[in-house]
Structures are given as structure tokens and as C-alpha cells.
Amino acid sequence: MTESIVAEVSVVIPVLNESECLPILHRALSEMANNIAYRFEFIFVDDGSTDSTFDVIRQIREIDPRVRGVRLSRNFGHQAALCAGLERARGAARANAYYSKGIPSTFAR
């Protein structure tokens, strides 16, 4: 899908070598967003992963136009990845989500 959306809420998710977890995280984010009366965009920022993380982001983007991917050239660290995503966010409200293997996602408002 090449359709764009106008987001009211942008959620930025920095990730590093999370190819196996991304579908689970996307499903959780989608379920949350589908129950809230706002339009969302999800910006996954690949912070220099050495696995197939960015390929998975692309696959998720093909089925969900709310998803955007940013790929950093190397690992710059969580805060730099977060800033890269926030710079590209289009929503009037912005949030970040954190997810790591074995740790539930948390949201900062």
C-alpha cells in the first residue's frame, strides 16, 4: 500500500535487532489504536540492526499504511533513534513506545 494517512497521534518506536518481536508489538499497538478515536501513525526507527528488523518493518508497512520506517546507518543509541523518529512525526500529539524482548511495551505520554 502506498496510501498515506494524516496522523493525529504519532508513536515513535526505536528498535534494535527486534525482527522477531516486531509483529507482536505491531499487533499490540494496532489493537490499542483501533479502540481509540484518533488516527495514528507508528514510526519504527531501526537503530542500526544487524538482523532483518528493517525488512520486517517493510513487510508490516505493506499491510498497514499507518506504519512508517526509518533506518539509521549504524547504531546511534536509543535517544538519537527517538529523535530521528520525532523529527519525522506528523501527528499533533507524539508519544514513544519502548519494547524489548521479555519486557512489556510502555508508553510515555
CSV table of C-alpha atoms in Angstrom, one decimal:
chain,number,residue,atom,x,y,z
A,1,MET,CA,0.0,0.0,0.0
A,2,THR,CA,1.3,3.5,-0.8
A,3,GLU,CA,-1.6,5.3,0.8
A,4,SER,CA,-0.7,8.0,3.4
A,5,ILE,CA,-2.6,9.0,6.4
A,6,VAL,CA,-2.9,12.2,8.3
A,7,ALA,CA,-2.0,11.3,11.8
A,8,GLU,CA,-3.3,13.0,14.9
A,9,VAL,CA,-1.0,10.8,17.1
A,10,SER,CA,2.5,9.7,16.2
A,11,VAL,CA,4.0,6.9,18.1
A,12,VAL,CA,7.8,6.5,17.7
A,13,ILE,CA,9.3,3.2,18.5
A,14,PRO,CA,13.1,2.9,18.4
A,15,VAL,CA,14.2,-0.8,17.8
A,16,LEU,CA,17.4,-2.7,17.6
A,17,ASN,CA,17.6,-6.3,16.4
A,18,GLU,CA,13.9,-6.9,17.2
A,19,SER,CA,12.8,-8.7,14.0
A,20,GLU,CA,11.1,-11.5,15.9
A,21,CYS,CA,9.2,-9.1,18.2
A,22,LEU,CA,8.0,-6.5,15.7
A,23,PRO,CA,4.9,-8.4,14.6
A,24,ILE,CA,3.8,-8.8,18.2
A,25,LEU,CA,4.5,-5.2,19.0
A,26,HIS,CA,2.6,-4.0,15.9
A,27,ARG,CA,-0.4,-6.2,16.8
A,28,ALA,CA,-0.5,-4.7,20.3
A,29,LEU,CA,-0.2,-1.1,19.0
A,30,SER,CA,-2.9,-1.8,16.4
A,31,GLU,CA,-5.3,-3.2,18.9
A,32,MET,CA,-4.7,-0.2,21.1
A,33,ALA,CA,-5.1,2.3,18.3
A,34,ASN,CA,-8.2,0.6,16.9
A,35,ASN,CA,-10.0,1.2,20.2
A,36,ILE,CA,-9.2,4.9,20.3
A,37,ALA,CA,-10.9,7.6,18.2
A,38,TYR,CA,-7.8,9.1,16.8
A,39,ARG,CA,-5.7,8.5,13.7
A,40,PHE,CA,-2.3,7.0,14.5
A,41,GLU,CA,1.0,6.6,12.7
A,42,PHE,CA,3.6,4.2,14.0
A,43,ILE,CA,7.2,5.2,13.2
A,44,PHE,CA,9.6,2.3,13.8
A,45,VAL,CA,13.2,3.5,13.9
A,46,ASP,CA,15.8,0.9,13.1
A,47,ASP,CA,18.8,1.9,15.1
A,48,GLY,CA,21.4,0.0,13.1
A,49,SER,CA,20.1,-3.5,13.4
A,50,THR,CA,22.2,-6.4,12.1
A,51,ASP,CA,19.2,-8.8,11.7
A,52,SER,CA,16.2,-8.5,9.4
A,53,THR,CA,14.5,-5.8,11.5
A,54,PHE,CA,14.1,-3.3,8.7
A,55,ASP,CA,12.8,-6.0,6.3
A,56,VAL,CA,10.1,-6.8,8.9
A,57,ILE,CA,9.2,-3.1,9.2
A,58,ARG,CA,8.8,-3.0,5.4
A,59,GLN,CA,6.5,-6.1,5.5
A,60,ILE,CA,4.4,-4.6,8.2
A,61,ARG,CA,4.2,-1.4,6.2
A,62,GLU,CA,2.8,-3.3,3.3
A,63,ILE,CA,-0.3,-4.4,5.3
A,64,ASP,CA,-0.7,-1.3,7.5
A,65,PRO,CA,-0.4,2.2,6.0
A,66,ARG,CA,-0.1,3.7,9.5
A,67,VAL,CA,3.4,2.3,9.7
A,68,ARG,CA,6.5,4.2,8.7
A,69,GLY,CA,10.1,3.1,8.9
A,70,VAL,CA,13.3,5.0,9.4
A,71,ARG,CA,16.6,3.2,9.0
A,72,LEU,CA,19.7,4.6,10.7
A,73,SER,CA,23.1,3.9,9.1
A,74,ARG,CA,24.5,2.5,12.3
A,75,ASN,CA,23.7,2.2,16.0
A,76,PHE,CA,23.4,5.8,17.3
A,77,GLY,CA,21.7,4.8,20.5
A,78,HIS,CA,18.1,4.9,21.8
A,79,GLN,CA,17.9,8.7,22.3
A,80,ALA,CA,19.2,9.5,18.8
A,81,ALA,CA,16.8,7.0,17.3
A,82,LEU,CA,13.9,8.5,19.2
A,83,CYS,CA,14.9,12.0,18.0
A,84,ALA,CA,15.1,10.8,14.4
A,85,GLY,CA,11.5,9.4,14.7
A,86,LEU,CA,10.2,12.5,16.4
A,87,GLU,CA,11.7,14.7,13.6
A,88,ARG,CA,9.6,12.7,11.1
A,89,ALA,CA,6.4,12.6,13.1
A,90,ARG,CA,3.4,14.2,11.5
A,91,GLY,CA,1.0,13.9,14.4
A,92,ALA,CA,-0.1,16.8,16.6
A,93,ALA,CA,0.4,14.6,19.6
A,94,ARG,CA,3.6,12.5,19.9
A,95,ALA,CA,4.4,9.5,22.1
A,96,ASN,CA,7.1,7.0,22.3
A,97,ALA,CA,6.9,3.3,22.9
A,98,TYR,CA,9.7,1.1,24.2
A,99,TYR,CA,9.8,-2.6,23.6
A,100,SER,CA,12.4,-5.2,24.3
A,101,LYS,CA,12.4,-9.0,24.3
A,102,GLY,CA,10.8,-10.1,27.5
A,103,ILE,CA,9.8,-6.6,28.6
A,104,PRO,CA,6.2,-5.4,28.0
A,105,SER,CA,5.9,-2.2,26.0
A,106,THR,CA,5.3,1.0,27.9
A,107,PHE,CA,4.1,4.3,26.6
A,108,ALA,CA,5.2,7.8,27.5
A,109,ARG,CA,2.5,10.5,27.0
